[in-house]
Amino acid sequence: TLGTEANLRSWQSNGLGRIVKINLALTQGTAYFFSVRATNGAGLTGPVARSGPMVAAPRTYGDAGNQISFAIAPTGYAADGGETASWPPEKAAALTGFMDQMLPVLRDLYGPPSTSYTVSLVRDLRYTTSAIFFPSTDEIHVGDNVTYQLLTHELVHSWRRDQILSSGPLWQFDPTLSGFEEGFAQAVSYEAMTEFARRYPSFGLTQLVYQSS
């Protein structure tokens, strides 16, 4: 509220970012208010916008009933970052068939995801033979020639959603934590692909056992 504004944490610049994440010691059951203001290049600050009350409550991750669903994004990104069409129908159907069968495999191997949500598969020609998961937008950006194993690797990251182990307590990149995250994702992707090949031999995978070379 106005009388207690910035009494827990003072104003913090977020630059041009639209999302800010900070660590605060909150008291369970207590209501908190958040304020936002904008300052332009000339140093002029606009009016303050204040949220309604938000009550601090614990959050449980990995509930047994959590489910991940997926969607194919209707548009994608060209190699220059501009908008382009999504995959042609036959490619979209192949990805859909793989996802429909891989998600149950991952759940059996890795347990329930951190939360229930929908992850979007986005065609992104900037990633020719690779893929990347963006937890801030719940999207996996995929190149046209990505392997199913690498797609599965990114799906394992998406299982954690924004609880991935790539950042420290101040949401800064941490190489040690990232090593754990990448190691988990790679190991589980190998196990999942091997199990996928066992369960669905008619899918036509040319490799039946996946392991580190």
Coordinates of N, CA and C in Angstrom, one line a residue:
T1 N 0.8 -1.2 0.0 CA 0.0 0.0 0.0 C 0.9 1.2 0.0
L2 N 0.3 2.4 -0.2 CA 1.1 3.6 -0.3 C 1.9 3.9 0.9
G3 N 1.3 3.7 2.1 CA 2.0 4.0 3.3 C 3.2 3.0 3.6
T4 N 3.2 1.9 3.0 CA 4.3 0.9 3.3 C 5.1 0.6 2.0
E5 N 5.0 1.5 1.0 CA 5.6 1.2 -0.3 C 7.1 1.1 -0.1
A6 N 7.7 0.1 -0.7 CA 9.1 -0.2 -0.7 C 9.7 -0.4 0.7
N7 N 8.9 -0.9 1.6 CA 9.4 -1.1 3.0 C 10.0 -2.5 3.1
L8 N 9.7 -3.4 2.1 CA 10.4 -4.7 2.1 C 11.6 -4.8 1.2
R9 N 11.4 -4.2 0.0 CA 12.5 -4.0 -0.9 C 12.3 -2.7 -1.7
S10 N 13.4 -2.0 -1.8 CA 13.3 -0.7 -2.5 C 13.2 -0.9 -4.0
W11 N 13.0 0.2 -4.7 CA 12.9 0.1 -6.2 C 14.1 -0.6 -6.8
Q12 N 13.8 -1.4 -7.8 CA 14.9 -2.1 -8.5 C 14.7 -2.0 -9.9
S13 N 15.8 -1.5 -10.6 CA 15.7 -1.3 -12.1 C 15.8 -2.7 -12.8
N14 N 14.9 -2.8 -13.7 CA 14.9 -4.1 -14.6 C 15.3 -3.8 -16.0
G15 N 15.8 -2.6 -16.2 CA 16.2 -2.2 -17.6 C 15.1 -2.3 -18.6
L16 N 15.3 -3.0 -19.7 CA 14.2 -3.1 -20.7 C 13.5 -4.5 -20.5
G17 N 13.9 -5.2 -19.5 CA 13.3 -6.6 -19.3 C 11.8 -6.5 -18.9
R18 N 11.0 -7.5 -19.3 CA 9.6 -7.5 -19.0 C 9.3 -8.5 -17.8
I19 N 10.4 -9.2 -17.4 CA 10.2 -10.2 -16.3 C 11.3 -10.0 -15.3
V20 N 11.0 -9.9 -14.1 CA 12.0 -9.8 -13.0 C 11.8 -10.9 -12.0
K21 N 12.9 -11.5 -11.6 CA 12.9 -12.5 -10.5 C 13.9 -12.2 -9.4
I22 N 13.4 -12.1 -8.2 CA 14.2 -11.8 -7.1 C 13.9 -12.7 -5.9
N23 N 14.8 -12.8 -5.0 CA 14.6 -13.6 -3.8 C 14.2 -12.7 -2.7
L24 N 13.1 -13.0 -2.0 CA 12.5 -12.3 -0.9 C 12.2 -13.2 0.2
A25 N 12.4 -12.9 1.4 CA 12.0 -13.7 2.6 C 10.6 -13.2 3.0
L26 N 9.6 -14.0 2.5 CA 8.2 -13.7 2.8 C 7.7 -14.5 3.9
T27 N 6.7 -14.0 4.6 CA 6.0 -14.7 5.7 C 4.7 -15.3 5.2
Q28 N 4.6 -16.6 5.4 CA 3.4 -17.3 5.0 C 2.2 -16.8 5.5
G29 N 1.2 -16.6 4.7 CA -0.1 -16.0 5.1 C -0.2 -14.5 5.1
T30 N 0.9 -13.8 4.9 CA 1.0 -12.4 4.8 C 0.7 -11.8 3.4
A31 N -0.1 -10.8 3.4 CA -0.4 -10.2 2.1 C 0.7 -9.2 1.7
Y32 N 1.1 -9.2 0.4 CA 2.1 -8.3 -0.1 C 1.6 -7.6 -1.3
F33 N 2.1 -6.4 -1.6 CA 1.7 -5.6 -2.7 C 3.0 -5.3 -3.5
F34 N 2.9 -5.3 -4.9 CA 4.0 -5.0 -5.7 C 3.7 -3.7 -6.6
S35 N 4.7 -2.9 -6.7 CA 4.6 -1.6 -7.5 C 5.5 -1.6 -8.6
V36 N 5.0 -1.0 -9.7 CA 5.8 -0.8 -10.9 C 5.8 0.6 -11.4
R37 N 6.9 1.1 -11.9 CA 6.9 2.5 -12.5 C 7.9 2.4 -13.7
A38 N 7.7 3.3 -14.6 CA 8.5 3.4 -15.8 C 9.2 4.7 -15.9
T39 N 10.5 4.7 -16.3 CA 11.3 5.9 -16.5 C 11.8 5.9 -17.9
N40 N 11.6 7.0 -18.6 CA 12.0 7.1 -20.0 C 13.5 7.6 -20.1
G41 N 14.0 7.6 -21.3 CA 15.4 8.0 -21.6 C 15.7 9.4 -21.1
A42 N 14.7 10.3 -20.9 CA 15.0 11.6 -20.4 C 14.9 11.7 -18.9
G43 N 14.7 10.6 -18.3 CA 14.7 10.6 -16.8 C 13.3 10.9 -16.2
L44 N 12.3 11.0 -17.0 CA 11.0 11.3 -16.5 C 10.3 10.0 -16.1
T45 N 9.7 10.0 -14.9 CA 9.1 8.8 -14.3 C 7.6 9.0 -14.3
G46 N 6.9 7.9 -14.8 CA 5.5 7.9 -14.9 C 4.8 7.6 -13.5
P47 N 3.5 7.5 -13.5 CA 2.8 7.1 -12.3 C 3.1 5.7 -11.9
V48 N 2.9 5.4 -10.6 CA 3.1 4.1 -10.1 C 1.9 3.2 -10.2
A49 N 2.1 2.0 -10.7 CA 1.0 1.0 -10.8 C 1.2 0.0 -9.7
R50 N 0.1 -0.3 -8.9 CA 0.2 -1.1 -7.8 C -0.7 -2.4 -7.9
S51 N -0.2 -3.5 -7.5 CA -1.0 -4.7 -7.6 C -2.0 -4.8 -6.4
G52 N -2.9 -5.7 -6.6 CA -3.7 -6.0 -5.4 C -3.0 -6.9 -4.5
P53 N -3.6 -7.2 -3.3 CA -2.9 -8.0 -2.3 C -2.6 -9.4 -2.9
M54 N -1.4 -9.9 -2.6 CA -1.0 -11.3 -3.0 C -0.5 -12.0 -1.7
V55 N -1.1 -13.1 -1.3 CA -0.8 -13.7 -0.1 C 0.3 -14.8 -0.3
A56 N 1.3 -14.7 0.5 CA 2.4 -15.7 0.4 C 1.9 -17.1 0.8
A57 N 2.1 -18.1 0.0 CA 1.7 -19.4 0.3 C 2.7 -20.4 -0.3
P58 N 3.0 -21.5 0.4 CA 4.0 -22.5 -0.1 C 3.4 -23.1 -1.4
R59 N 4.4 -23.6 -2.2 CA 4.0 -24.2 -3.5 C 4.7 -25.6 -3.5
T60 N 3.9 -26.6 -3.9 CA 4.4 -27.9 -4.0 C 4.7 -28.3 -5.4
Y61 N 5.9 -28.8 -5.7 CA 6.2 -29.2 -7.1 C 6.2 -30.7 -7.2
G62 N 5.9 -31.2 -8.4 CA 5.9 -32.6 -8.6 C 4.8 -33.4 -8.1
D63 N 3.6 -32.8 -8.0 CA 2.4 -33.5 -7.5 C 2.1 -34.6 -8.5
A64 N 1.6 -35.7 -7.9 CA 1.4 -36.9 -8.7 C 0.4 -36.7 -9.9
G65 N -0.5 -35.8 -9.7 CA -1.4 -35.5 -10.8 C -1.0 -34.6 -11.9
N66 N 0.2 -34.0 -11.8 CA 0.7 -33.0 -12.7 C 0.9 -33.7 -14.1
Q67 N 0.6 -32.9 -15.1 CA 0.7 -33.4 -16.5 C 1.2 -32.3 -17.4
I68 N 2.1 -32.7 -18.4 CA 2.5 -31.8 -19.4 C 1.8 -32.2 -20.7
S69 N 1.2 -31.2 -21.3 CA 0.7 -31.3 -22.7 C 1.5 -30.5 -23.6
F70 N 1.3 -30.6 -24.9 CA 2.1 -29.9 -25.8 C 1.2 -29.3 -27.0
A71 N 1.7 -28.3 -27.6 CA 1.1 -27.7 -28.8 C 2.1 -27.4 -29.8
I72 N 1.8 -27.5 -31.1 CA 2.6 -27.0 -32.2 C 2.3 -25.6 -32.4
A73 N 3.3 -24.7 -32.3 CA 3.0 -23.2 -32.5 C 2.6 -23.0 -33.9
P74 N 1.7 -22.1 -34.2 CA 1.2 -21.9 -35.5 C 2.1 -21.1 -36.4
T75 N 3.1 -20.4 -35.9 CA 4.1 -19.7 -36.6 C 5.5 -20.0 -36.1
G76 N 6.5 -19.8 -36.8 CA 7.9 -20.0 -36.4 C 8.8 -18.8 -36.7
Y77 N 10.1 -19.1 -36.6 CA 11.1 -18.0 -36.8 C 12.0 -18.4 -37.9
A78 N 12.2 -17.5 -38.8 CA 13.1 -17.7 -39.9 C 14.6 -17.6 -39.4
A79 N 15.5 -17.9 -40.3 CA 16.9 -17.8 -39.9 C 17.4 -16.4 -39.5
D80 N 16.7 -15.4 -40.0 CA 17.1 -14.0 -39.7 C 16.3 -13.5 -38.5
G81 N 15.5 -14.4 -37.9 CA 14.7 -14.0 -36.7 C 13.3 -13.5 -37.0
G82 N 13.0 -13.3 -38.3 CA 11.6 -12.9 -38.7 C 10.6 -14.0 -38.6
E83 N 9.4 -13.7 -38.8 CA 8.3 -14.7 -38.7 C 8.3 -15.6 -40.0
T84 N 8.1 -16.9 -39.8 CA 7.9 -17.8 -40.9 C 6.8 -18.8 -40.5
A85 N 6.5 -19.6 -41.5 CA 5.4 -20.6 -41.3 C 5.9 -21.7 -40.3
S86 N 5.0 -22.3 -39.7 CA 5.3 -23.5 -38.9 C 5.6 -24.7 -39.8
W87 N 5.8 -25.9 -39.3 CA 6.2 -27.0 -40.1 C 5.1 -27.4 -41.1
P88 N 5.5 -28.0 -42.2 CA 4.4 -28.5 -43.1 C 3.7 -29.6 -42.4
P89 N 2.5 -30.0 -42.9 CA 1.7 -31.0 -42.2 C 2.4 -32.3 -41.9
E90 N 3.1 -32.8 -42.8 CA 3.8 -34.1 -42.6 C 4.8 -34.1 -41.5
K91 N 5.6 -33.0 -41.4 CA 6.5 -32.8 -40.3 C 5.8 -32.6 -39.0
A92 N 4.8 -31.8 -39.0 CA 4.1 -31.6 -37.7 C 3.4 -32.9 -37.2
A93 N 2.9 -33.7 -38.2 CA 2.3 -35.0 -37.8 C 3.4 -35.9 -37.2
A94 N 4.6 -35.9 -37.8 CA 5.7 -36.8 -37.2 C 6.1 -36.3 -35.8
L95 N 6.2 -35.0 -35.6 CA 6.5 -34.5 -34.3 C 5.4 -34.8 -33.3
T96 N 4.2 -34.7 -33.7 CA 3.0 -35.0 -32.8 C 3.0 -36.4 -32.5
G97 N 3.3 -37.3 -33.4 CA 3.3 -38.8 -33.1 C 4.4 -39.1 -32.1
F98 N 5.5 -38.5 -32.3 CA 6.6 -38.7 -31.4 C 6.3 -38.2 -30.0
M99 N 5.8 -37.0 -29.9 CA 5.5 -36.4 -28.6 C 4.4 -37.2 -27.9
D100 N 3.4 -37.6 -28.6 CA 2.3 -38.4 -28.0 C 2.8 -39.7 -27.3
Q101 N 3.9 -40.3 -27.9 CA 4.4 -41.5 -27.3 C 5.5 -41.3 -26.3
M102 N 6.3 -40.2 -26.5 CA 7.4 -40.0 -25.6 C 7.0 -39.4 -24.3
L103 N 6.0 -38.6 -24.2 CA 5.6 -38.0 -22.9 C 5.2 -39.1 -21.9
P104 N 4.5 -40.2 -22.2 CA 4.3 -41.2 -21.2 C 5.6 -41.9 -20.8
V105 N 6.5 -42.1 -21.7 CA 7.8 -42.7 -21.4 C 8.5 -41.9 -20.4
L106 N 8.6 -40.6 -20.6 CA 9.3 -39.7 -19.7 C 8.6 -39.7 -18.3
R107 N 7.3 -39.7 -18.3 CA 6.6 -39.7 -17.0 C 7.0 -41.0 -16.2
D108 N 7.0 -42.1 -16.9 CA 7.3 -43.4 -16.2 C 8.8 -43.4 -15.7
L109 N 9.7 -42.8 -16.4 CA 11.1 -42.8 -16.0 C 11.4 -41.7 -15.0
Y110 N 10.8 -40.5 -15.2 CA 11.2 -39.3 -14.5 C 10.2 -38.8 -13.5
G111 N 9.0 -39.5 -13.4 CA 8.0 -39.1 -12.5 C 7.2 -37.9 -13.0
P112 N 6.3 -37.3 -12.2 CA 5.4 -36.2 -12.7 C 6.3 -34.9 -12.9
P113 N 5.8 -34.1 -13.8 CA 6.6 -32.8 -14.0 C 6.4 -31.9 -12.8
S114 N 7.1 -30.8 -12.7 CA 7.1 -29.9 -11.6 C 5.7 -29.3 -11.5
T115 N 5.1 -28.9 -12.6 CA 3.7 -28.3 -12.6 C 3.0 -28.8 -13.8
S116 N 1.7 -28.6 -13.8 CA 0.9 -28.9 -15.0 C 0.9 -27.7 -16.0
Y117 N 1.2 -27.9 -17.2 CA 1.2 -26.8 -18.1 C 1.3 -27.3 -19.6
T118 N 1.2 -26.4 -20.5 CA 1.4 -26.8 -21.9 C 2.7 -26.2 -22.5
V119 N 3.6 -27.0 -23.0 CA 4.8 -26.6 -23.6 C 4.6 -26.5 -25.2
S120 N 5.0 -25.4 -25.8 CA 4.9 -25.2 -27.2 C 6.1 -25.6 -28.0
L121 N 5.9 -26.3 -29.1 CA 7.1 -26.6 -30.0 C 7.0 -25.5 -31.1
V122 N 8.1 -24.8 -31.2 CA 8.2 -23.7 -32.1 C 9.3 -24.0 -33.2
R123 N 8.9 -23.9 -34.4 CA 9.9 -24.1 -35.5 C 10.8 -22.9 -35.5
D124 N 12.1 -23.1 -35.4 CA 13.0 -21.9 -35.3 C 14.2 -22.3 -36.2
L125 N 14.3 -21.7 -37.3 CA 15.4 -22.0 -38.3 C 16.7 -21.4 -37.9
R126 N 16.8 -20.7 -36.7 CA 18.1 -20.2 -36.2 C 18.8 -21.4 -35.5
Y127 N 18.1 -22.4 -35.2 CA 18.6 -23.6 -34.6 C 18.6 -24.8 -35.6
T128 N 19.5 -24.8 -36.5 CA 19.5 -25.7 -37.7 C 19.3 -27.2 -37.3
T129 N 20.2 -27.6 -36.4 CA 20.2 -29.0 -36.0 C 20.1 -29.1 -34.5
S130 N 19.6 -28.1 -33.8 CA 19.6 -28.1 -32.4 C 18.2 -27.7 -31.9
A131 N 18.1 -27.5 -30.5 CA 16.9 -27.1 -29.9 C 17.2 -26.5 -28.6
I132 N 16.3 -25.7 -28.1 CA 16.5 -25.1 -26.8 C 15.1 -24.9 -26.1
F133 N 15.1 -25.1 -24.8 CA 13.9 -24.8 -24.0 C 14.0 -23.5 -23.3
F134 N 12.9 -22.7 -23.5 CA 12.8 -21.3 -22.8 C 11.8 -21.4 -21.7
P135 N 12.2 -21.5 -20.4 CA 11.2 -21.6 -19.4 C 10.4 -20.3 -19.2
S136 N 10.9 -19.2 -19.6 CA 10.2 -18.0 -19.5 C 9.0 -17.9 -20.3
T137 N 9.0 -18.6 -21.5 CA 7.8 -18.6 -22.4 C 7.2 -20.0 -22.5
D138 N 7.7 -21.0 -21.8 CA 7.2 -22.4 -22.0 C 7.3 -22.9 -23.4
E139 N 8.4 -22.6 -24.1 CA 8.6 -23.0 -25.5 C 9.8 -23.8 -25.7
I140 N 9.8 -24.8 -26.6 CA 11.0 -25.5 -27.1 C 11.1 -25.0 -28.5
H141 N 12.2 -24.4 -28.8 CA 12.5 -23.9 -30.2 C 13.3 -25.0 -30.8
V142 N 12.9 -25.5 -32.0 CA 13.4 -26.7 -32.7 C 13.8 -26.4 -34.1
G143 N 15.0 -26.8 -34.5 CA 15.4 -26.7 -35.9 C 14.8 -27.8 -36.7
D144 N 14.8 -27.7 -38.0 CA 14.1 -28.6 -38.9 C 14.8 -30.0 -38.9
N145 N 16.1 -30.0 -38.6 CA 16.9 -31.3 -38.6 C 17.3 -31.8 -37.3
V146 N 16.6 -31.4 -36.2 CA 16.9 -31.8 -34.9 C 16.6 -33.3 -34.7
T147 N 17.4 -34.0 -33.9 CA 17.1 -35.4 -33.7 C 16.1 -35.6 -32.6
Y148 N 15.5 -36.8 -32.6 CA 14.5 -37.0 -31.5 C 15.2 -37.1 -30.2
Q149 N 16.4 -37.5 -30.1 CA 17.1 -37.6 -28.8 C 17.3 -36.2 -28.3
L150 N 17.7 -35.2 -29.1 CA 17.9 -33.9 -28.6 C 16.6 -33.2 -28.2
L151 N 15.5 -33.5 -29.0 CA 14.2 -33.0 -28.6 C 13.8 -33.6 -27.2
T152 N 14.1 -34.9 -27.0 CA 13.8 -35.5 -25.7 C 14.6 -34.8 -24.6
H153 N 15.9 -34.5 -24.9 CA 16.7 -33.8 -23.9 C 16.1 -32.5 -23.5
E154 N 15.5 -31.7 -24.4 CA 14.9 -30.5 -24.1 C 13.6 -30.7 -23.4
L155 N 12.9 -31.8 -23.7 CA 11.7 -32.2 -22.9 C 12.0 -32.4 -21.5
V156 N 13.1 -33.0 -21.2 CA 13.5 -33.3 -19.8 C 13.7 -31.9 -19.1
H157 N 14.3 -30.9 -19.7 CA 14.4 -29.6 -19.1 C 13.0 -29.0 -18.9
S158 N 12.1 -29.2 -19.8 CA 10.8 -28.7 -19.7 C 10.0 -29.3 -18.5
W159 N 10.4 -30.6 -18.1 CA 9.8 -31.2 -17.0 C 9.9 -30.4 -15.7
R160 N 11.1 -29.7 -15.6 CA 11.3 -28.9 -14.4 C 10.6 -27.5 -14.6
R161 N 10.3 -27.1 -15.8 CA 9.8 -25.8 -16.1 C 10.8 -24.7 -15.6
D162 N 10.3 -23.8 -14.8 CA 11.2 -22.7 -14.3 C 12.0 -23.1 -13.1
Q163 N 12.0 -24.4 -12.8 CA 12.8 -24.9 -11.6 C 14.1 -25.6 -12.1
I164 N 14.5 -25.3 -13.3 CA 15.7 -25.9 -13.9 C 16.9 -25.4 -13.0
L165 N 18.0 -26.2 -13.0 CA 19.1 -26.0 -12.1 C 20.2 -25.2 -12.9
S166 N 19.9 -24.3 -13.7 CA 20.9 -23.6 -14.5 C 21.3 -22.2 -13.8
S167 N 20.5 -21.8 -12.8 CA 20.7 -20.5 -12.2 C 20.9 -20.6 -10.7
G168 N 21.6 -19.7 -10.1 CA 21.8 -19.6 -8.7 C 20.7 -18.9 -8.0
P169 N 20.8 -18.6 -6.7 CA 19.7 -18.0 -6.0 C 19.3 -16.6 -6.5
L170 N 20.2 -15.9 -7.2 CA 19.9 -14.6 -7.7 C 19.5 -14.7 -9.2
W171 N 19.2 -15.9 -9.7 CA 18.8 -16.1 -11.1 C 19.9 -15.7 -12.0
Q172 N 21.2 -16.0 -11.6 CA 22.3 -15.8 -12.5 C 22.8 -17.1 -12.9
F173 N 23.4 -17.2 -14.2 CA 23.8 -18.5 -14.7 C 24.9 -19.0 -13.8
D174 N 24.8 -20.3 -13.4 CA 25.7 -21.0 -12.6 C 26.3 -22.2 -13.3
P175 N 27.6 -22.2 -13.7 CA 28.1 -23.3 -14.5 C 28.1 -24.6 -13.8
T176 N 28.2 -24.6 -12.5 CA 28.2 -25.9 -11.7 C 26.7 -26.5 -11.8
L177 N 25.8 -25.7 -11.4 CA 24.4 -26.1 -11.4 C 24.0 -26.5 -12.8
S178 N 24.4 -25.7 -13.8 CA 24.1 -26.0 -15.2 C 24.6 -27.4 -15.6
G179 N 25.8 -27.7 -15.1 CA 26.4 -29.0 -15.4 C 25.5 -30.2 -14.9
F180 N 25.0 -30.0 -13.7 CA 24.0 -31.0 -13.2 C 22.8 -31.1 -14.0
E181 N 22.2 -29.9 -14.4 CA 21.0 -29.9 -15.2 C 21.2 -30.6 -16.5
E182 N 22.3 -30.3 -17.2 CA 22.6 -30.9 -18.5 C 22.9 -32.4 -18.4
G183 N 23.6 -32.7 -17.3 CA 23.9 -34.2 -17.1 C 22.6 -35.0 -16.9
F184 N 21.7 -34.4 -16.1 CA 20.4 -35.1 -15.9 C 19.7 -35.3 -17.2
A185 N 19.6 -34.1 -17.9 CA 18.8 -34.1 -19.2 C 19.4 -35.1 -20.2
Q186 N 20.7 -35.2 -20.3 CA 21.3 -36.1 -21.3 C 21.1 -37.5 -20.9
A187 N 21.3 -37.8 -19.6 CA 21.2 -39.2 -19.2 C 19.8 -39.7 -19.3
V188 N 18.8 -38.9 -18.9 CA 17.4 -39.3 -19.0 C 17.0 -39.4 -20.5
S189 N 17.5 -38.6 -21.3 CA 17.1 -38.6 -22.7 C 17.6 -40.0 -23.4
Y190 N 18.8 -40.4 -23.0 CA 19.3 -41.7 -23.5 C 18.4 -42.9 -23.0
E191 N 18.1 -42.8 -21.7 CA 17.2 -43.9 -21.2 C 15.9 -43.9 -21.8
A192 N 15.3 -42.7 -22.0 CA 14.0 -42.5 -22.6 C 14.0 -43.0 -24.0
M193 N 15.0 -42.6 -24.8 CA 15.0 -43.0 -26.2 C 15.2 -44.6 -26.3
T194 N 16.0 -45.2 -25.5 CA 16.1 -46.6 -25.5 C 14.8 -47.3 -25.1
E195 N 14.1 -46.8 -24.1 CA 12.8 -47.3 -23.8 C 11.8 -47.1 -24.9
F196 N 11.8 -45.9 -25.5 CA 10.9 -45.6 -26.6 C 11.1 -46.6 -27.7
A197 N 12.4 -46.9 -28.1 CA 12.6 -47.8 -29.1 C 12.1 -49.2 -28.8
R198 N 12.2 -49.6 -27.5 CA 11.7 -50.9 -27.1 C 10.2 -51.0 -27.1
R199 N 9.5 -49.9 -26.7 CA 8.0 -49.9 -26.6 C 7.4 -49.8 -28.0
Y200 N 8.0 -49.0 -28.9 CA 7.4 -48.6 -30.2 C 8.3 -49.0 -31.3
P201 N 8.6 -50.3 -31.5 CA 9.5 -50.7 -32.6 C 9.0 -50.3 -34.0
S202 N 7.7 -50.1 -34.1 CA 7.1 -49.8 -35.4 C 7.3 -48.3 -35.8
F203 N 7.8 -47.5 -34.8 CA 8.0 -46.1 -35.1 C 9.1 -45.9 -36.1
G204 N 10.0 -46.9 -36.1 CA 11.1 -46.8 -37.2 C 12.4 -46.2 -36.8
L205 N 12.7 -46.1 -35.5 CA 14.0 -45.6 -35.1 C 15.1 -46.5 -35.6
T206 N 16.2 -45.9 -36.2 CA 17.3 -46.7 -36.7 C 18.2 -47.1 -35.6
Q207 N 18.2 -46.4 -34.4 CA 19.0 -46.7 -33.3 C 18.1 -47.2 -32.2
L208 N 18.5 -48.4 -31.6 CA 17.7 -49.0 -30.5 C 18.2 -48.8 -29.1
V209 N 19.5 -48.6 -29.0 CA 20.2 -48.4 -27.7 C 20.9 -47.0 -27.8
Y210 N 20.6 -46.1 -26.8 CA 21.2 -44.8 -26.8 C 22.1 -44.7 -25.6
Q211 N 23.4 -44.3 -25.8 CA 24.3 -44.1 -24.7 C 25.4 -43.1 -25.1
S212 N 26.1 -42.7 -24.1 CA 27.2 -41.7 -24.4 C 28.3 -42.4 -25.1
S213 N 28.8 -41.7 -26.1 CA 29.9 -42.2 -26.9 C 31.2 -41.9 -26.3

